[in-house]
Amino acid sequence: MRDVVLVHGAWHGAWSWRRVLPLLWAGGARAVTVSLSGVGERPGVTGVTLQTHVDDVVAVVRAEECRGAVLVAHSYAGVPVTAAADVLGDAVGPLVYVDAVLPEPGECWSSLSPPDTKAEQRTQIAADGVLPAPPATVFGLTGDDAAWVDRRQTTHPGGVYDDPVHFDAARWSARPRTYVSCTAPPLASIDPSRARVAGQPGWSMVELATGHDPMISAPGELAAVLLDVARS
């Protein structure tokens, strides 16, 4: 059984995996989380860039002495996880992108945003240096789940938005890769990444009939996918 390393998305934190972790442990996987700088459990960290978040992921994988671990990226984390995997070599094995941004070498998180969203985000960053969290209903959450996420979300460091990602595409494409597409409702900002997956060879595609935060709205289904990969 492979180790599983979970990396949260924008505005979230390691807390967002709370419902998935015990299911992975019960399934026999050693699962750990990464807390990205300037967000979630680590707010207020200044000078955060994409490289900061890459380093956050690398540091946890190395500290846990992983070998062939499953590296899991939710949403924005697809960007730093892609770069971190390139640095980590055989410390990580399969990659799992959970409704995640899928960059090409040299692209930024902003590269996959529509022009109107890009302009709005850059205006926010210029004014405040951070990106404010959207309401959790945007992620398809309702009721108590939405209220919990709204309480926990923080601003996201703006320094990562236009920072290009660097990795070797050939090494990346040689890894086993799974994409978990969340379809009920689908988040429009992830559509370009879904289209990329559909047009690239080598992917295992899994669809979950839930919203953008499946670790909250469908933890059992997501844990089952991750355990299948961990057993590979």
mmCIF file of C-alpha atoms in Angstrom:
data_model
loop_
_atom_site.group_PDB
_atom_site.id
_atom_site.type_symbol
_atom_site.label_atom_id
_atom_site.label_comp_id
_atom_site.label_asym_id
_atom_site.label_seq_id
_atom_site.Cartn_x
_atom_site.Cartn_y
_atom_site.Cartn_z
ATOM 1 C CA MET A 1 0.000 0.000 0.000
ATOM 2 C CA ARG A 2 1.399 3.360 -1.019
ATOM 3 C CA ASP A 3 1.454 6.409 1.241
ATOM 4 C CA VAL A 4 -1.024 9.147 0.295
ATOM 5 C CA VAL A 5 -0.083 12.840 0.470
ATOM 6 C CA LEU A 6 -3.035 15.245 0.280
ATOM 7 C CA VAL A 7 -2.613 18.855 -0.866
ATOM 8 C CA HIS A 8 -5.523 21.260 -0.446
ATOM 9 C CA GLY A 9 -6.709 23.886 -2.899
ATOM 10 C CA ALA A 10 -7.031 27.660 -2.764
ATOM 11 C CA TRP A 11 -8.633 29.259 0.311
ATOM 12 C CA HIS A 12 -8.766 25.839 1.999
ATOM 13 C CA GLY A 13 -6.387 24.099 4.371
ATOM 14 C CA ALA A 14 -5.426 20.651 5.597
ATOM 15 C CA TRP A 15 -8.693 20.801 7.563
ATOM 16 C CA SER A 16 -10.586 20.164 4.325
ATOM 17 C CA TRP A 17 -9.385 16.522 4.286
ATOM 18 C CA ARG A 18 -10.791 15.810 7.762
ATOM 19 C CA ARG A 19 -13.488 13.438 6.517
ATOM 20 C CA VAL A 20 -11.211 11.577 4.099
ATOM 21 C CA LEU A 21 -8.223 10.940 6.374
ATOM 22 C CA PRO A 22 -9.852 8.387 8.718
ATOM 23 C CA LEU A 23 -11.224 6.490 5.715
ATOM 24 C CA LEU A 24 -7.764 6.225 4.187
ATOM 25 C CA TRP A 25 -6.274 5.118 7.503
ATOM 26 C CA ALA A 26 -9.020 2.520 7.932
ATOM 27 C CA GLY A 27 -8.260 1.266 4.434
ATOM 28 C CA GLY A 28 -4.634 0.646 5.365
ATOM 29 C CA ALA A 29 -2.980 3.689 3.803
ATOM 30 C CA ARG A 30 -0.631 6.006 5.646
ATOM 31 C CA ALA A 31 -2.099 9.388 4.719
ATOM 32 C CA VAL A 32 -0.659 12.817 5.511
ATOM 33 C CA THR A 33 -1.638 16.369 4.621
ATOM 34 C CA VAL A 34 0.240 19.442 3.461
ATOM 35 C CA SER A 35 -0.624 22.916 4.793
ATOM 36 C CA LEU A 36 0.311 25.516 2.192
ATOM 37 C CA SER A 37 1.894 28.775 3.332
ATOM 38 C CA GLY A 38 -0.300 31.857 3.705
ATOM 39 C CA VAL A 39 -3.616 30.011 3.686
ATOM 40 C CA GLY A 40 -5.611 27.595 5.828
ATOM 41 C CA GLU A 41 -3.709 26.764 9.010
ATOM 42 C CA ARG A 42 -0.858 29.092 8.016
ATOM 43 C CA PRO A 43 -2.416 32.521 7.374
ATOM 44 C CA GLY A 44 -0.441 35.723 7.452
ATOM 45 C CA VAL A 45 2.739 34.335 5.871
ATOM 46 C CA THR A 46 4.067 37.074 3.596
ATOM 47 C CA GLY A 47 6.040 36.930 0.368
ATOM 48 C CA VAL A 48 4.401 33.693 -0.759
ATOM 49 C CA THR A 49 5.083 32.642 -4.354
ATOM 50 C CA LEU A 50 4.341 29.491 -6.298
ATOM 51 C CA GLN A 51 7.808 28.243 -5.378
ATOM 52 C CA THR A 52 6.860 28.611 -1.705
ATOM 53 C CA HIS A 53 3.986 26.191 -2.215
ATOM 54 C CA VAL A 54 6.132 23.810 -4.247
ATOM 55 C CA ASP A 55 8.623 23.822 -1.379
ATOM 56 C CA ASP A 56 5.806 23.166 1.121
ATOM 57 C CA VAL A 57 4.841 19.989 -0.730
ATOM 58 C CA VAL A 58 8.428 18.832 -1.184
ATOM 59 C CA ALA A 59 9.199 19.395 2.499
ATOM 60 C CA VAL A 60 6.337 17.201 3.726
ATOM 61 C CA VAL A 61 7.062 14.347 1.311
ATOM 62 C CA ARG A 62 10.725 14.343 2.299
ATOM 63 C CA ALA A 63 10.010 14.688 6.022
ATOM 64 C CA GLU A 64 7.670 11.690 5.830
ATOM 65 C CA GLU A 65 10.371 9.706 3.968
ATOM 66 C CA CYS A 66 7.887 8.682 1.290
ATOM 67 C CA ARG A 67 8.748 6.329 -1.555
ATOM 68 C CA GLY A 68 6.356 6.017 -4.466
ATOM 69 C CA ALA A 69 3.629 7.918 -2.622
ATOM 70 C CA VAL A 70 0.341 8.917 -4.208
ATOM 71 C CA LEU A 71 0.436 12.707 -4.504
ATOM 72 C CA VAL A 72 -3.065 14.195 -4.498
ATOM 73 C CA ALA A 73 -3.881 17.730 -5.653
ATOM 74 C CA HIS A 74 -7.217 19.445 -5.156
ATOM 75 C CA SER A 75 -8.133 22.397 -7.383
ATOM 76 C CA TYR A 76 -5.376 25.081 -7.401
ATOM 77 C CA ALA A 77 -2.922 22.566 -5.918
ATOM 78 C CA GLY A 78 -2.602 20.984 -9.337
ATOM 79 C CA VAL A 79 -0.101 23.730 -10.119
ATOM 80 C CA PRO A 80 2.375 23.329 -7.213
ATOM 81 C CA VAL A 81 1.905 19.546 -7.079
ATOM 82 C CA THR A 82 2.877 19.199 -10.739
ATOM 83 C CA ALA A 83 6.118 21.078 -10.087
ATOM 84 C CA ALA A 84 6.791 19.307 -6.782
ATOM 85 C CA ALA A 85 6.477 15.876 -8.386
ATOM 86 C CA ASP A 86 9.203 16.832 -10.844
ATOM 87 C CA VAL A 87 11.529 17.714 -7.952
ATOM 88 C CA LEU A 88 10.692 14.660 -5.854
ATOM 89 C CA GLY A 89 11.522 11.935 -8.361
ATOM 90 C CA ASP A 90 10.734 8.434 -7.082
ATOM 91 C CA ALA A 91 9.622 9.719 -3.682
ATOM 92 C CA VAL A 92 6.241 10.033 -5.377
ATOM 93 C CA GLY A 93 4.565 7.724 -7.850
ATOM 94 C CA PRO A 94 1.007 8.143 -9.116
ATOM 95 C CA LEU A 95 -0.524 11.609 -9.305
ATOM 96 C CA VAL A 96 -4.203 12.238 -8.585
ATOM 97 C CA TYR A 97 -5.794 15.515 -9.653
ATOM 98 C CA VAL A 98 -9.085 16.096 -7.827
ATOM 99 C CA ASP A 99 -11.075 18.575 -9.936
ATOM 100 C CA ALA A 100 -7.719 20.277 -10.241
ATOM 101 C CA VAL A 101 -5.986 22.833 -12.418
ATOM 102 C CA LEU A 102 -3.785 21.109 -14.989
ATOM 103 C CA PRO A 103 -0.970 23.390 -16.209
ATOM 104 C CA GLU A 104 1.426 23.086 -19.116
ATOM 105 C CA PRO A 105 5.101 24.005 -18.577
ATOM 106 C CA GLY A 106 5.497 27.773 -18.315
ATOM 107 C CA GLU A 107 1.834 28.447 -17.569
ATOM 108 C CA CYS A 108 0.441 30.111 -14.455
ATOM 109 C CA TRP A 109 -2.681 29.484 -12.418
ATOM 110 C CA SER A 110 -4.048 32.555 -14.201
ATOM 111 C CA SER A 111 -3.390 31.020 -17.622
ATOM 112 C CA LEU A 112 -6.492 28.852 -17.311
ATOM 113 C CA SER A 113 -8.771 31.663 -16.123
ATOM 114 C CA PRO A 114 -11.189 33.443 -18.497
ATOM 115 C CA PRO A 115 -10.231 37.070 -19.265
ATOM 116 C CA ASP A 116 -12.910 38.653 -17.061
ATOM 117 C CA THR A 117 -11.959 36.494 -14.075
ATOM 118 C CA LYS A 118 -8.278 37.177 -14.655
ATOM 119 C CA ALA A 119 -8.832 40.945 -14.668
ATOM 120 C CA GLU A 120 -10.937 40.791 -11.505
ATOM 121 C CA GLN A 121 -8.402 38.651 -9.660
ATOM 122 C CA ARG A 122 -5.509 40.902 -10.642
ATOM 123 C CA THR A 123 -7.424 43.945 -9.423
ATOM 124 C CA GLN A 124 -7.965 42.247 -6.049
ATOM 125 C CA ILE A 125 -4.298 41.308 -5.789
ATOM 126 C CA ALA A 126 -3.137 44.806 -6.694
ATOM 127 C CA ALA A 127 -5.374 46.272 -3.984
ATOM 128 C CA ASP A 128 -4.904 43.782 -1.153
ATOM 129 C CA GLY A 129 -2.164 41.329 -2.119
ATOM 130 C CA VAL A 130 -4.548 38.411 -1.627
ATOM 131 C CA LEU A 131 -7.504 36.691 -3.254
ATOM 132 C CA PRO A 132 -10.662 36.677 -1.110
ATOM 133 C CA ALA A 133 -12.480 33.382 -0.732
ATOM 134 C CA PRO A 134 -15.701 32.862 -2.674
ATOM 135 C CA PRO A 135 -18.774 31.577 -0.840
ATOM 136 C CA ALA A 136 -18.752 27.814 -0.420
ATOM 137 C CA THR A 137 -21.950 27.555 -2.452
ATOM 138 C CA VAL A 138 -19.749 28.187 -5.512
ATOM 139 C CA PHE A 139 -18.250 24.737 -4.860
ATOM 140 C CA GLY A 140 -21.691 23.113 -4.825
ATOM 141 C CA LEU A 141 -21.890 22.910 -1.032
ATOM 142 C CA THR A 142 -25.082 23.565 0.900
ATOM 143 C CA GLY A 143 -26.367 23.679 4.467
ATOM 144 C CA ASP A 144 -24.000 22.772 7.279
ATOM 145 C CA ASP A 145 -21.222 21.827 4.860
ATOM 146 C CA ALA A 146 -21.284 25.259 3.243
ATOM 147 C CA ALA A 147 -21.384 26.981 6.631
ATOM 148 C CA TRP A 148 -18.393 24.963 7.857
ATOM 149 C CA VAL A 149 -16.305 25.777 4.797
ATOM 150 C CA ASP A 150 -17.260 29.457 4.923
ATOM 151 C CA ARG A 151 -16.059 29.599 8.541
ATOM 152 C CA ARG A 152 -12.750 27.934 7.737
ATOM 153 C CA GLN A 153 -11.752 29.526 4.442
ATOM 154 C CA THR A 154 -9.080 32.230 4.399
ATOM 155 C CA THR A 155 -7.731 34.585 1.786
ATOM 156 C CA HIS A 156 -5.223 33.081 -0.651
ATOM 157 C CA PRO A 157 -1.809 34.675 -1.298
ATOM 158 C CA GLY A 158 -1.866 36.659 -4.532
ATOM 159 C CA GLY A 159 1.789 36.042 -5.302
ATOM 160 C CA VAL A 160 0.991 32.617 -6.736
ATOM 161 C CA TYR A 161 -1.506 33.790 -9.352
ATOM 162 C CA ASP A 162 0.795 34.868 -12.185
ATOM 163 C CA ASP A 163 3.805 32.752 -11.231
ATOM 164 C CA PRO A 164 4.794 30.289 -14.001
ATOM 165 C CA VAL A 165 5.213 26.604 -13.223
ATOM 166 C CA HIS A 166 8.302 24.734 -14.400
ATOM 167 C CA PHE A 167 8.531 20.969 -14.881
ATOM 168 C CA ASP A 168 9.681 18.386 -17.386
ATOM 169 C CA ALA A 169 6.658 17.344 -19.434
ATOM 170 C CA ALA A 170 8.183 14.013 -20.468
ATOM 171 C CA ARG A 171 8.884 12.967 -16.874
ATOM 172 C CA TRP A 172 5.417 14.100 -15.829
ATOM 173 C CA SER A 173 3.648 12.193 -18.609
ATOM 174 C CA ALA A 174 5.520 8.998 -17.672
ATOM 175 C CA ARG A 175 3.791 8.897 -14.271
ATOM 176 C CA PRO A 176 0.478 7.119 -13.673
ATOM 177 C CA ARG A 177 -2.169 9.851 -13.547
ATOM 178 C CA THR A 178 -5.779 9.872 -12.391
ATOM 179 C CA TYR A 179 -8.190 12.763 -12.843
ATOM 180 C CA VAL A 180 -11.255 12.975 -10.599
ATOM 181 C CA SER A 181 -13.840 15.120 -12.359
ATOM 182 C CA CYS A 182 -16.649 16.440 -10.176
ATOM 183 C CA THR A 183 -19.784 16.862 -12.246
ATOM 184 C CA ALA A 184 -22.729 17.775 -9.998
ATOM 185 C CA PRO A 185 -22.403 20.667 -10.382
ATOM 186 C CA PRO A 186 -19.245 21.106 -12.475
ATOM 187 C CA LEU A 187 -17.129 24.165 -11.660
ATOM 188 C CA ALA A 188 -16.730 26.162 -14.874
ATOM 189 C CA SER A 189 -13.199 27.327 -14.061
ATOM 190 C CA ILE A 190 -12.038 23.688 -14.157
ATOM 191 C CA ASP A 191 -13.480 23.061 -17.640
ATOM 192 C CA PRO A 192 -10.211 23.909 -19.470
ATOM 193 C CA SER A 193 -8.353 21.347 -17.362
ATOM 194 C CA ARG A 194 -11.009 18.701 -17.993
ATOM 195 C CA ALA A 195 -10.691 19.362 -21.716
ATOM 196 C CA ARG A 196 -6.926 18.872 -21.506
ATOM 197 C CA VAL A 197 -7.329 15.540 -19.775
ATOM 198 C CA ALA A 198 -9.765 14.396 -22.446
ATOM 199 C CA GLY A 199 -7.227 15.275 -25.127
ATOM 200 C CA GLN A 200 -4.171 13.647 -23.550
ATOM 201 C CA PRO A 201 -3.215 9.956 -23.483
ATOM 202 C CA GLY A 202 -2.314 8.117 -20.304
ATOM 203 C CA TRP A 203 -5.089 9.303 -18.005
ATOM 204 C CA SER A 204 -7.430 7.291 -15.827
ATOM 205 C CA MET A 205 -10.603 9.382 -15.572
ATOM 206 C CA VAL A 206 -13.070 9.043 -12.697
ATOM 207 C CA GLU A 207 -16.300 11.025 -12.477
ATOM 208 C CA LEU A 208 -17.963 11.765 -9.150
ATOM 209 C CA ALA A 209 -21.534 13.067 -9.105
ATOM 210 C CA THR A 210 -20.774 15.762 -6.557
ATOM 211 C CA GLY A 211 -19.449 19.314 -6.424
ATOM 212 C CA HIS A 212 -15.950 20.777 -6.471
ATOM 213 C CA ASP A 213 -15.144 19.817 -2.842
ATOM 214 C CA PRO A 214 -15.661 16.031 -2.895
ATOM 215 C CA MET A 215 -13.517 15.536 0.197
ATOM 216 C CA ILE A 216 -16.364 17.311 2.010
ATOM 217 C CA SER A 217 -19.459 16.362 0.013
ATOM 218 C CA ALA A 218 -18.472 12.800 -1.003
ATOM 219 C CA PRO A 219 -15.606 11.656 1.250
ATOM 220 C CA GLY A 220 -16.403 7.955 0.973
ATOM 221 C CA GLU A 221 -16.418 7.960 -2.814
ATOM 222 C CA LEU A 222 -13.219 9.986 -3.006
ATOM 223 C CA ALA A 223 -11.445 7.820 -0.421
ATOM 224 C CA ALA A 224 -12.353 4.721 -2.437
ATOM 225 C CA VAL A 225 -10.706 6.212 -5.531
ATOM 226 C CA LEU A 226 -7.570 7.153 -3.602
ATOM 227 C CA LEU A 227 -7.304 3.724 -1.982
ATOM 228 C CA ASP A 228 -7.564 2.059 -5.384
ATOM 229 C CA VAL A 229 -4.617 4.141 -6.581
ATOM 230 C CA ALA A 230 -2.688 3.494 -3.364
ATOM 231 C CA ARG A 231 -3.024 -0.252 -3.932
ATOM 232 C CA SER A 232 -1.571 -0.014 -7.438
#
